[in-house]
mmCIF file of C-alpha atoms in Angstrom:
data_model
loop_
_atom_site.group_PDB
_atom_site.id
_atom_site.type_symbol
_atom_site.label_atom_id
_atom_site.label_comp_id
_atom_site.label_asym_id
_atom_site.label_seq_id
_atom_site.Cartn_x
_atom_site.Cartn_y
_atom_site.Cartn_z
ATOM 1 C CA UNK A 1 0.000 0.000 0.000
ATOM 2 C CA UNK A 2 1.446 3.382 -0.356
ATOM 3 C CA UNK A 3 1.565 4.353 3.311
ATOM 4 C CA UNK A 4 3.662 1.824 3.681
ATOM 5 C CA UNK A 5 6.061 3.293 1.072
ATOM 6 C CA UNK A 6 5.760 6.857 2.401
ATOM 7 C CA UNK A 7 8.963 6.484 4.316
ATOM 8 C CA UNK A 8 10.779 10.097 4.354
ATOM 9 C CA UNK A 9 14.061 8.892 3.548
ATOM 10 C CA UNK A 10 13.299 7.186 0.447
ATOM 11 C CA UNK A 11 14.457 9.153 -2.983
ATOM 12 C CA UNK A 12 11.891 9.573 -5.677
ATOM 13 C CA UNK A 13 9.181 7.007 -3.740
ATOM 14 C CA UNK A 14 6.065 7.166 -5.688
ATOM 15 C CA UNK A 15 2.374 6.567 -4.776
ATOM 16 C CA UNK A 16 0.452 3.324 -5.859
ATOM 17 C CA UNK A 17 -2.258 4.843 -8.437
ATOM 18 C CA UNK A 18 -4.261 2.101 -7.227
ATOM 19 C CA UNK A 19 -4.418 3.119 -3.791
ATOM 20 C CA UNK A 20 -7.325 4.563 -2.589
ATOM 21 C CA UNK A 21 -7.895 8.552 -2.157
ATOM 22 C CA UNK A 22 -8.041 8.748 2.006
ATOM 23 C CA UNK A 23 -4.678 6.853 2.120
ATOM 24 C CA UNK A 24 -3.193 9.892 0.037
ATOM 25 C CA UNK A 25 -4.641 12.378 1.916
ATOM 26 C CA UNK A 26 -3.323 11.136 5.096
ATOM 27 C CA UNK A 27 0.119 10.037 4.177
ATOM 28 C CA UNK A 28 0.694 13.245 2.402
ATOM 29 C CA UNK A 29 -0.331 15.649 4.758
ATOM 30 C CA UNK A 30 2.166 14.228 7.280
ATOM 31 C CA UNK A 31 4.738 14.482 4.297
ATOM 32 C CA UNK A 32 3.930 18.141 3.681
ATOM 33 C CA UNK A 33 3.810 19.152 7.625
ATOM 34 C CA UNK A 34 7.222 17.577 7.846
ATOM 35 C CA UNK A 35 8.547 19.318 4.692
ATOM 36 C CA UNK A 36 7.159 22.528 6.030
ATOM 37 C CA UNK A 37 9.162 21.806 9.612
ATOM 38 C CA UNK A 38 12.346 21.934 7.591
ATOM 39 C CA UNK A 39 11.525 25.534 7.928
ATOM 40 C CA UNK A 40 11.191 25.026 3.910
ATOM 41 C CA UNK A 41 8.032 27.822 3.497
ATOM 42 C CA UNK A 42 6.953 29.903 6.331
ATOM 43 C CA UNK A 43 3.692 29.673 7.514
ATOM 44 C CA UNK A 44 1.003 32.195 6.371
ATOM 45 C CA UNK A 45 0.633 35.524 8.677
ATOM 46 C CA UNK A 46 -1.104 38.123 6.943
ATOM 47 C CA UNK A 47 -5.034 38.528 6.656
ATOM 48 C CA UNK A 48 -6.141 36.894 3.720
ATOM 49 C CA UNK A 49 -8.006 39.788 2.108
ATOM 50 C CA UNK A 50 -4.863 41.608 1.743
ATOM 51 C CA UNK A 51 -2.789 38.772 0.494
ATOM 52 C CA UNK A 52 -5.084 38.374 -2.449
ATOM 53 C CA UNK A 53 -5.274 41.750 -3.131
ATOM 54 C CA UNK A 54 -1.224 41.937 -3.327
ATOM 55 C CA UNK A 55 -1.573 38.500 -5.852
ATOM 56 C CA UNK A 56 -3.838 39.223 -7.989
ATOM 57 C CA UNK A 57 -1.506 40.459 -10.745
ATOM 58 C CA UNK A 58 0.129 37.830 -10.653
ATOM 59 C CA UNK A 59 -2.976 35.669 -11.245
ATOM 60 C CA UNK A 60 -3.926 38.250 -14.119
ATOM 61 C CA UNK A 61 -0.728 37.354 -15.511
ATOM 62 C CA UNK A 62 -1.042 33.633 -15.072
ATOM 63 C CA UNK A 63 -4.600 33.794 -16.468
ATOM 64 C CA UNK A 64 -3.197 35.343 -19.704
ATOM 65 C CA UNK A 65 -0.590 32.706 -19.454
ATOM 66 C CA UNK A 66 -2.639 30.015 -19.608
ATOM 67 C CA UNK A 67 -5.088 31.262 -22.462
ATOM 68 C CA UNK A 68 -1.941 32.055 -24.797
ATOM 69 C CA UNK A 69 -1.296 28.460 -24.509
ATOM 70 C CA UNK A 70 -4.319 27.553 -26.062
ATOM 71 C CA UNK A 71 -4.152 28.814 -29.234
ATOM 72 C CA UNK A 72 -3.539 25.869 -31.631
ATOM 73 C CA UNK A 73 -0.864 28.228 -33.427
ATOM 74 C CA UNK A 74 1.259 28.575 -30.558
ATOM 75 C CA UNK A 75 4.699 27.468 -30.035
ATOM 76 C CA UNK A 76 3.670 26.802 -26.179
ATOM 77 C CA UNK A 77 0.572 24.725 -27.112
ATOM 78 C CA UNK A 78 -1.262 22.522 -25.096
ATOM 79 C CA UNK A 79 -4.762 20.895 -25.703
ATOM 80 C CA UNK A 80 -8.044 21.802 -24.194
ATOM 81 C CA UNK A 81 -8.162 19.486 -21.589
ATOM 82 C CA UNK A 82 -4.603 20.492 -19.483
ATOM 83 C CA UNK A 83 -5.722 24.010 -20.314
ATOM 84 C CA UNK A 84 -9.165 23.709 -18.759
ATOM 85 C CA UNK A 85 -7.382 21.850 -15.483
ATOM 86 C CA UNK A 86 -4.841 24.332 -15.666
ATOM 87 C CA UNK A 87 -7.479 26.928 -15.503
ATOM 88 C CA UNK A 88 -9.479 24.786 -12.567
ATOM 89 C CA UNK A 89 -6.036 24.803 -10.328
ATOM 90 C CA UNK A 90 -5.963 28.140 -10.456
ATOM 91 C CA UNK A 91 -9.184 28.687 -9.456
ATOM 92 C CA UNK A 92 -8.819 26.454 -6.385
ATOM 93 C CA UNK A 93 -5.364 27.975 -5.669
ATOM 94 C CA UNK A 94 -6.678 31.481 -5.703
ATOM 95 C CA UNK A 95 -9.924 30.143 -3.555
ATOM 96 C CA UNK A 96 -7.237 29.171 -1.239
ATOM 97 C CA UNK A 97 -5.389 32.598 -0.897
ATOM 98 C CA UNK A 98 -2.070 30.420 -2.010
ATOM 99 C CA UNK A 99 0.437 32.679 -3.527
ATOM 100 C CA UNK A 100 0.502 32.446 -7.197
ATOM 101 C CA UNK A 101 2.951 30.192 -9.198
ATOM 102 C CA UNK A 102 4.726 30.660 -12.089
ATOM 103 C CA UNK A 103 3.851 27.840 -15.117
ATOM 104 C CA UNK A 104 5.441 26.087 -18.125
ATOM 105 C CA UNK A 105 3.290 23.647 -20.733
ATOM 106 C CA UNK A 106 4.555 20.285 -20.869
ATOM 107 C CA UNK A 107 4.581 17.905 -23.879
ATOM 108 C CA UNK A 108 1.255 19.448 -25.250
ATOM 109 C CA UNK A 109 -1.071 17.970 -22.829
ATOM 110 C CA UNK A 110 -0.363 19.459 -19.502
ATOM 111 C CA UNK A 111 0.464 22.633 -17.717
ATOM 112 C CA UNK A 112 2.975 22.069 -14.764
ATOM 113 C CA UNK A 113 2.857 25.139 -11.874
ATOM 114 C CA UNK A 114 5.955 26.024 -9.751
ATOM 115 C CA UNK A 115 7.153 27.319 -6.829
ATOM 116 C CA UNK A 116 10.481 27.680 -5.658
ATOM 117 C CA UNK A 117 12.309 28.570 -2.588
ATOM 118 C CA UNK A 118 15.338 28.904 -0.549
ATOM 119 C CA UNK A 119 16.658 26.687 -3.785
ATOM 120 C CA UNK A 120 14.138 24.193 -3.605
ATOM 121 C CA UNK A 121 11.275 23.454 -6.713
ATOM 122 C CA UNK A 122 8.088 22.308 -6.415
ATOM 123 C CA UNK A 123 6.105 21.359 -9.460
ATOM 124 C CA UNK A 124 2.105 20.251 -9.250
ATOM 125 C CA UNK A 125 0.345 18.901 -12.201
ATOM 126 C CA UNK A 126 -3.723 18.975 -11.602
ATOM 127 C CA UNK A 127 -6.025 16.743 -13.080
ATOM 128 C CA UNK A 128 -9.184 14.673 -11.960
ATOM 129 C CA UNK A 129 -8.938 16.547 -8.399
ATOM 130 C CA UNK A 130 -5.720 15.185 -7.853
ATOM 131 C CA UNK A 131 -2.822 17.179 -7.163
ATOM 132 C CA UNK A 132 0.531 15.380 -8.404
ATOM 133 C CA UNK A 133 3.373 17.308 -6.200
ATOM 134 C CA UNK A 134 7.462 16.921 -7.383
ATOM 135 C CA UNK A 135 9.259 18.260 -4.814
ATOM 136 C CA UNK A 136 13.258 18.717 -6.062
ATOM 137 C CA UNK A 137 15.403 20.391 -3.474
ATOM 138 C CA UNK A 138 19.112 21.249 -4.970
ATOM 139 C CA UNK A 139 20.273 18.375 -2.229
ATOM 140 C CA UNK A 140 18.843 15.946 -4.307
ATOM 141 C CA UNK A 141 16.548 14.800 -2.141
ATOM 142 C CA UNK A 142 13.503 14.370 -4.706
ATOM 143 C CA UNK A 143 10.253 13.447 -3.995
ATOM 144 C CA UNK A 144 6.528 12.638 -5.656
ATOM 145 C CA UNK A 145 3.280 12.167 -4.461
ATOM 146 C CA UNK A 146 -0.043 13.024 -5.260
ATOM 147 C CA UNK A 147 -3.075 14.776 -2.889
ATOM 148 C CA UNK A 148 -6.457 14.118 -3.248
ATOM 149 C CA UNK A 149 -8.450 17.119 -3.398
ATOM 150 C CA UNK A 150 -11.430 15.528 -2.545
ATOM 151 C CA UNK A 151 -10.225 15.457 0.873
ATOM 152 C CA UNK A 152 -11.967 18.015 3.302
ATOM 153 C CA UNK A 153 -8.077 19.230 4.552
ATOM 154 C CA UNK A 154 -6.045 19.073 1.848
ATOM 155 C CA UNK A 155 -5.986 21.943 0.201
ATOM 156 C CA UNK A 156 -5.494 23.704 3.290
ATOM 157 C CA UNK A 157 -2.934 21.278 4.137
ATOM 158 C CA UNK A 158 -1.392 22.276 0.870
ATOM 159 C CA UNK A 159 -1.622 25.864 1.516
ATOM 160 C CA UNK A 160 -0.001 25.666 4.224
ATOM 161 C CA UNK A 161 2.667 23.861 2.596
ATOM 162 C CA UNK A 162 3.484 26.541 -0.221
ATOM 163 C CA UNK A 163 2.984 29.476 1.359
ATOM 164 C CA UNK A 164 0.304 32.397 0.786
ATOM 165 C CA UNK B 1 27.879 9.613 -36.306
ATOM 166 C CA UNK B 2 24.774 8.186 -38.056
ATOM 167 C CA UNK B 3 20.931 9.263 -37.631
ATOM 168 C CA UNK B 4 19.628 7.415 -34.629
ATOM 169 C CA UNK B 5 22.909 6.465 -33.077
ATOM 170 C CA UNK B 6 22.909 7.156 -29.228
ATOM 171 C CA UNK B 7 25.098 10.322 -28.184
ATOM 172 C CA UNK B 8 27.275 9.283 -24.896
ATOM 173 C CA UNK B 9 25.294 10.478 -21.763
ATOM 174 C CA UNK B 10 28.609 12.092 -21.100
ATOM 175 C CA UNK B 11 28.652 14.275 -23.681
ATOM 176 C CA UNK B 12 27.472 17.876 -23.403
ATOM 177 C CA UNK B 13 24.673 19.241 -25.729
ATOM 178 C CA UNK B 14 23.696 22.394 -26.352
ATOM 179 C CA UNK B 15 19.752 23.452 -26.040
ATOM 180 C CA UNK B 16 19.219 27.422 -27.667
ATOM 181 C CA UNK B 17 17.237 29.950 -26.437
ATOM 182 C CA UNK B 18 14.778 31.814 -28.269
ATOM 183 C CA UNK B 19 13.530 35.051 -27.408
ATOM 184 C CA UNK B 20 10.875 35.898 -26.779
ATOM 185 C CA UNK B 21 9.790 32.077 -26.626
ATOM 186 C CA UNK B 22 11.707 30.717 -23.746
ATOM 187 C CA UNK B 23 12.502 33.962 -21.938
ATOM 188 C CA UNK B 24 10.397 33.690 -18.627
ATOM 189 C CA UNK B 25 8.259 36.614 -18.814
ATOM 190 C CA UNK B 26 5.919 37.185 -15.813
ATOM 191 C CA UNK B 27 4.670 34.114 -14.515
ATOM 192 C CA UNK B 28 6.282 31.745 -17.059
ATOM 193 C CA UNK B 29 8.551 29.638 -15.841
ATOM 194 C CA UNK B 30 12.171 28.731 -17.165
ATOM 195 C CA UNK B 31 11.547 25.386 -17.677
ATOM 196 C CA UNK B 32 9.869 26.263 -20.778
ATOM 197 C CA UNK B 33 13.074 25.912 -22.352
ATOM 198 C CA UNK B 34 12.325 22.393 -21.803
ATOM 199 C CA UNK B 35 9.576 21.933 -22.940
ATOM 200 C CA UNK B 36 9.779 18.724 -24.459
ATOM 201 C CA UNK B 37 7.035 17.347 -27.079
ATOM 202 C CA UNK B 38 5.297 14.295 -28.115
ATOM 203 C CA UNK B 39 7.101 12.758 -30.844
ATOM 204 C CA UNK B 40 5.892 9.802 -32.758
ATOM 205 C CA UNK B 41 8.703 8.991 -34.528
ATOM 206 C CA UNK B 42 10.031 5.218 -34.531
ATOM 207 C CA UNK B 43 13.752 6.339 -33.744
ATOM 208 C CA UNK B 44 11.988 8.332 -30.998
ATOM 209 C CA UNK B 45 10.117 5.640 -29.511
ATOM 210 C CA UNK B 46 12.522 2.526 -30.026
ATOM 211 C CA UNK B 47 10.725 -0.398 -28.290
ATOM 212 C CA UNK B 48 9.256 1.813 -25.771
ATOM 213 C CA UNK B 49 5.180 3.408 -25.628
ATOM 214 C CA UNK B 50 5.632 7.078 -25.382
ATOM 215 C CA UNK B 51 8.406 9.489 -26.822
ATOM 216 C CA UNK B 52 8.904 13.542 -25.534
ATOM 217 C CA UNK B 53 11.706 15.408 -27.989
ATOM 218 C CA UNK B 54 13.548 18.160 -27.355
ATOM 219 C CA UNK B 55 16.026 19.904 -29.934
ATOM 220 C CA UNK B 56 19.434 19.990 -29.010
ATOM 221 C CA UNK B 57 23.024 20.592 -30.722
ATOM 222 C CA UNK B 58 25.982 17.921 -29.857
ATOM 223 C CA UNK B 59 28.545 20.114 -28.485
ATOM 224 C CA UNK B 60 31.856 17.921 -29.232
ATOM 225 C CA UNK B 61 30.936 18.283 -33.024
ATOM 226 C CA UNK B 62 30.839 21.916 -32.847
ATOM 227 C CA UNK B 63 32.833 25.206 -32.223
ATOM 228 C CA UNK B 64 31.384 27.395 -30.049
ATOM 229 C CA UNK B 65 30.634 30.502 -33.206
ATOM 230 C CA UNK B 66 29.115 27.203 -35.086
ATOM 231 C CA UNK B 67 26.542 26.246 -32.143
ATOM 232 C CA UNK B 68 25.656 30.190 -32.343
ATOM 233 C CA UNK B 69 25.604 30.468 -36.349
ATOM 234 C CA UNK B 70 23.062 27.504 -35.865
ATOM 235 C CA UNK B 71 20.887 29.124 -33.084
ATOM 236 C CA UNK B 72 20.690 32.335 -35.499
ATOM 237 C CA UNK B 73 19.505 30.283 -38.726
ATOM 238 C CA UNK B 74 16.881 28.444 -36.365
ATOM 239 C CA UNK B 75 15.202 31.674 -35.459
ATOM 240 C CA UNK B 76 15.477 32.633 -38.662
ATOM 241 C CA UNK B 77 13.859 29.495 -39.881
ATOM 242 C CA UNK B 78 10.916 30.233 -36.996
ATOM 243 C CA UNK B 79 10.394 33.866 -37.794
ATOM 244 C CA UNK B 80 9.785 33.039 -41.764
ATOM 245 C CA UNK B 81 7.923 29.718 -40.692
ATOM 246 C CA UNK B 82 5.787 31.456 -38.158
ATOM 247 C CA UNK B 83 6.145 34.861 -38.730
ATOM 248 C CA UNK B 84 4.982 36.412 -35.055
ATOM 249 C CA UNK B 85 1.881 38.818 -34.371
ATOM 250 C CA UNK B 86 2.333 41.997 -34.567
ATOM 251 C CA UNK B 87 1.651 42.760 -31.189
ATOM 252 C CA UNK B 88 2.410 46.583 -29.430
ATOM 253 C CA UNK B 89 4.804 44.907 -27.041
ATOM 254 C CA UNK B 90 7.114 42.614 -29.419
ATOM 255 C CA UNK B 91 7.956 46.504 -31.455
ATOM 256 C CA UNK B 92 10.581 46.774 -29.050
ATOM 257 C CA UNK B 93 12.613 43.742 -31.009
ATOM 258 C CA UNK B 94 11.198 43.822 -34.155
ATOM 259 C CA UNK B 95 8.623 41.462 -34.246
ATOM 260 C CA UNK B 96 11.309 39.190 -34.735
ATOM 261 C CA UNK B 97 12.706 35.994 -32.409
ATOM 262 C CA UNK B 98 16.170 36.083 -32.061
ATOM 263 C CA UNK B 99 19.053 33.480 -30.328
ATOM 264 C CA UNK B 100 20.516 34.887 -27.173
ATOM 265 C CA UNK B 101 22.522 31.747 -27.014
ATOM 266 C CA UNK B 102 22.625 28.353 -24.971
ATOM 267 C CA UNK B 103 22.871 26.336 -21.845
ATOM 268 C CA UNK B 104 24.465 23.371 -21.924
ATOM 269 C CA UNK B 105 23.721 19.981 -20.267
ATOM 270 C CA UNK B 106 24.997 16.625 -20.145
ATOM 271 C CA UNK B 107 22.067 13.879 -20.653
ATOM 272 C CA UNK B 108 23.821 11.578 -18.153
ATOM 273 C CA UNK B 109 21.799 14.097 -15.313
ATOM 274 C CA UNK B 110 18.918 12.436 -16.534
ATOM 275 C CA UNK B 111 18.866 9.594 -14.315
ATOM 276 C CA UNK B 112 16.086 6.750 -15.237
ATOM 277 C CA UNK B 113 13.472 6.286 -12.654
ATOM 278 C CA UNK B 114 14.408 3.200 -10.007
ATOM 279 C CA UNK B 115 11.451 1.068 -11.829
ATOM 280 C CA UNK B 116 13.229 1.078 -15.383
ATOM 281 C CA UNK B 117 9.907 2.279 -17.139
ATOM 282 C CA UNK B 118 11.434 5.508 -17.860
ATOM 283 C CA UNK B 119 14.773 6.314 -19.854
ATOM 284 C CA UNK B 120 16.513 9.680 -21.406
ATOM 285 C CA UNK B 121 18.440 9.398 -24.261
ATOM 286 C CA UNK B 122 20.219 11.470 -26.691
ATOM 287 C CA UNK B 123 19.513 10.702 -29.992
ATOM 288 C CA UNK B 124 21.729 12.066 -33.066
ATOM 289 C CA UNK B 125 19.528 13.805 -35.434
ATOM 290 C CA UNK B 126 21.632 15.973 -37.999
ATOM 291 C CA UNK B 127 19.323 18.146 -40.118
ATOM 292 C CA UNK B 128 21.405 18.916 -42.982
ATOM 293 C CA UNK B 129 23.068 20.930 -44.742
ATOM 294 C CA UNK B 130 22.537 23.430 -42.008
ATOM 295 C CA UNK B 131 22.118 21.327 -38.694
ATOM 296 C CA UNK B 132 24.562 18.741 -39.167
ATOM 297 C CA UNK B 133 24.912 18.464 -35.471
ATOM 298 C CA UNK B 134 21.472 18.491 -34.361
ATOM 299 C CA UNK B 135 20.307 15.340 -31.625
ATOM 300 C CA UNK B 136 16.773 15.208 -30.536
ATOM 301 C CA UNK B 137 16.885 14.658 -26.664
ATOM 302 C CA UNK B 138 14.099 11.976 -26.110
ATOM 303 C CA UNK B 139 11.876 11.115 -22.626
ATOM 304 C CA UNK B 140 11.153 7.332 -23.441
ATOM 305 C CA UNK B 141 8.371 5.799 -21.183
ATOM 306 C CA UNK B 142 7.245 2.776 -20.792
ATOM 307 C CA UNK B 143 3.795 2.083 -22.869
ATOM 308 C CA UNK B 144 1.767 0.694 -19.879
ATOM 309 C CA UNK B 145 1.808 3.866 -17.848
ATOM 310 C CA UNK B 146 -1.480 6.369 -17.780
ATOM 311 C CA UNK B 147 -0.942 10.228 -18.077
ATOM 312 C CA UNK B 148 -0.381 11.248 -14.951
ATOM 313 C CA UNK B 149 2.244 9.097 -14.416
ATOM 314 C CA UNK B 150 3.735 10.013 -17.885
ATOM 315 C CA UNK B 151 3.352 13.403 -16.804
ATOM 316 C CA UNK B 152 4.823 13.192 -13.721
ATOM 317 C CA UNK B 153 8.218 11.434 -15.186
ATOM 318 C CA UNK B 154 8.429 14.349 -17.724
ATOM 319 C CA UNK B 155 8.320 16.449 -14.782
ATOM 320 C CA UNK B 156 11.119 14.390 -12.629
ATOM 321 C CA UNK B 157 13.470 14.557 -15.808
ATOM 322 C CA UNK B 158 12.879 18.472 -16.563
ATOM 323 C CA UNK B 159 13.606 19.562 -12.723
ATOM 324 C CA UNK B 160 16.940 17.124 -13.200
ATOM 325 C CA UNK B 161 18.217 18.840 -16.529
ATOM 326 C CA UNK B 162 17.031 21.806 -15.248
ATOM 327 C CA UNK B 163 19.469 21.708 -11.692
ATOM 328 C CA UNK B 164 22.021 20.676 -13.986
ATOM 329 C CA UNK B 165 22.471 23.414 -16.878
ATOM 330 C CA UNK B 166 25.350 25.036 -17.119
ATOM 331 C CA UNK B 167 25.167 29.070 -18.826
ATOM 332 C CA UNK B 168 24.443 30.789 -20.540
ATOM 333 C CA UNK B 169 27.004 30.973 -23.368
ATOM 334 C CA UNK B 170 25.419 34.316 -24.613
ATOM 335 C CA UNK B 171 25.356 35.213 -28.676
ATOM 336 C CA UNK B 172 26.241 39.287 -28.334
ATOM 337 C CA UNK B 173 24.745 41.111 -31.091
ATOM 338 C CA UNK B 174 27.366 43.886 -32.668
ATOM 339 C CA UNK B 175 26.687 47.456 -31.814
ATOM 340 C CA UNK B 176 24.608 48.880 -35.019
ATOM 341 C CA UNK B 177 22.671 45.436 -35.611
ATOM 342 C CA UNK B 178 18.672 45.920 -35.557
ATOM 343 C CA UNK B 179 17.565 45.681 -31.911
ATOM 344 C CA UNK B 180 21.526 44.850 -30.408
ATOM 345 C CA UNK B 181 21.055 47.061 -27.833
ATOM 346 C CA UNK B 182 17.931 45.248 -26.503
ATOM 347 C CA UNK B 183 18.890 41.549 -27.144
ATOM 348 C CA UNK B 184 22.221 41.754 -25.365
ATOM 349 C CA UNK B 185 20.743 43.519 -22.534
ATOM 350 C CA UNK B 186 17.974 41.258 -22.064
ATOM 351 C CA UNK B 187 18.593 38.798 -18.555
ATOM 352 C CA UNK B 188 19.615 34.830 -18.544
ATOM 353 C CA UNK B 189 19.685 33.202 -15.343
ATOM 354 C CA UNK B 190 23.000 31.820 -14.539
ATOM 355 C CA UNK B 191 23.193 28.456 -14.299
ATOM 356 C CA UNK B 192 23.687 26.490 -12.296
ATOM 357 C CA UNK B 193 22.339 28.443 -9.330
#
């Protein structure tokens, strides 16, 4: 089962896609609270209102992002489909007051977010309310696993996580 | 060196950059230079499901001013290919793409995943007369894997090329070219970090 395979030390583990969506949710948050004790991002302060307020260019800009890659005659294409999740991850992440990420497309059928810090990466692909999360610090210490949105806390959880 | 031969892992290969295509401008990211695409190709694939390509130039088979006489006929090629919009903001270069030059990487980085349904390989590609050193960098994965999954090995192989480019090596336009003053001023992260 992929709890069992959760184990913190282990490079590059990656999550049974068989497993079932409350095993995720609970393995990962414990994953993400220990990540975030490696004083990795700091934990929100701010009032919320005024967080969004200061992001919401940077949304604008990602919104504009995301539509340029769907024009067919774009070098940056990617079809409908990763487009329309890309679009739906934003909407959750803004929802969530989570400060915004910058994006790339990916081999024409996805859109991959990122945030980076202190020399760390994180890259989430969305799709099917699951969160796929590649976390690459420059240590080498690479990890995967996926969050299941579905879940009453994990968006929060992930929030938390990242930063807002 | 013959089309489809593997290029040693340990051999470095240079990947251009395009401007304004891979230039991170607001909230895209520099990994866009990697953006590597589905390629159908039976060289591509070999014996394996799914095939990602990205263009690259083998290094040992080129001079530096060669690698950048390349990158300059590519966005050449692009601009009279795909000419871009004319757009307020792109007046500032011309409407034009132009090379700003390349980061280098050895394919090696690319580490396969533990469960061997993932590899990276170099292939050689030359596109003559004018690309005669041209590889096609290829994700191969395994045919019994579903998106996500393909996704998220695209995504493990990017971040590791990604920690490990070295550059730029930067193509310096000469004072009294169109637009010099704005291409060689314009910023590319140093690499590694």
């Amino acid at each position: 089962m992929m709890s069992a395979t959760l184990p913190m030390g282990k490079k590059f583990f990656r999550y049974d896609q068989r497993s079932t969506p409350s095993t995720w949710s609970t393995a990962t948050s414990k994953t993400m609270r220990s990540l975030a004790a490696a004083t990795y991002y700091p934990v929100p302060t701010a009032a919320s209102s005024v967080i969004v307020g200061s992001f919401s260019n940077a949304y604008s800009h990602l919104a504009d992002l995301i539509q340029s890659f769907e024009d067919p005659a774009a070098e940056m294409h990617v079809d409908r489909e990763a487009v329309r999740d890309a679009r739906l991850l934003m909407g959750r992440l803004i929802s969530a007051n989570i400060c915004p990420p910058k994006a790339f497309p990916s081999g024409g059928d996805a859109v991959v977010f990122v945030w980076e810090k202190a020399g760390a990466k994180d890259y989430v692909y969305y799709a099917d309310d699951v969160l796929s999360l590649t976390h690459m610090p420059s240590n080498g210490d690479d990890r995967q696993f996926d969050i299941d949105l579905r879940e009453a806390a994990a968006l929060t959880t992930f929030a938390t996580y990242i930063g807002r | 060196m013959n089309l489809g031969e593997i290029v040693p892992d340990d051999e470095p290969v240079a990947r251009a950059v395009i401007y304004p295509t891979h230039l991170p401008a607001k909230q895209l990211s520099d990994e866009s230079l990697l953006d590597f695409r589905g390629d159908n190709d039976p060289i591509a694939l070999g014996e394996w499901g799914f095939a990602y390509s990205l263009s690259v130039t083998c290094l040992s088979l080129h001079a530096s001013d060669e690698v950048h006489r390349g990158g300059l006929l590519l966005a050449d090629n692009q601009n009279e290919a795909r000419p871009l919009p004319m757009k307020e903001e792109s007046a500032a270069y011309g409407h034009q793409r132009s090379y700003l030059g390349y980061y280098e990487f050895k394919t090696a980085c690319a580490t396969p995943s533990p469960d061997g349904k993932d590899q990276t390989v170099t292939i050689f590609w030359p596109d003559e007369p004018h690309f005669p050193a041209h590889a096609n960098c290829c994700i191969r994965i395994s045919a019994d894997t579903v998106k996500r999954d393909r996704v998220n090995r695209r995504i493990r192989v990017i971040g590791l090329i990604w920690r490990a480019l070295r550059g730029p090596t930067r193509y310096l336009y000469d004072v009294g070219q169109p637009f010099a003053d704005v291409l060689n001023e314009l910023p590319l992260e140093p690499m590694p970090k």
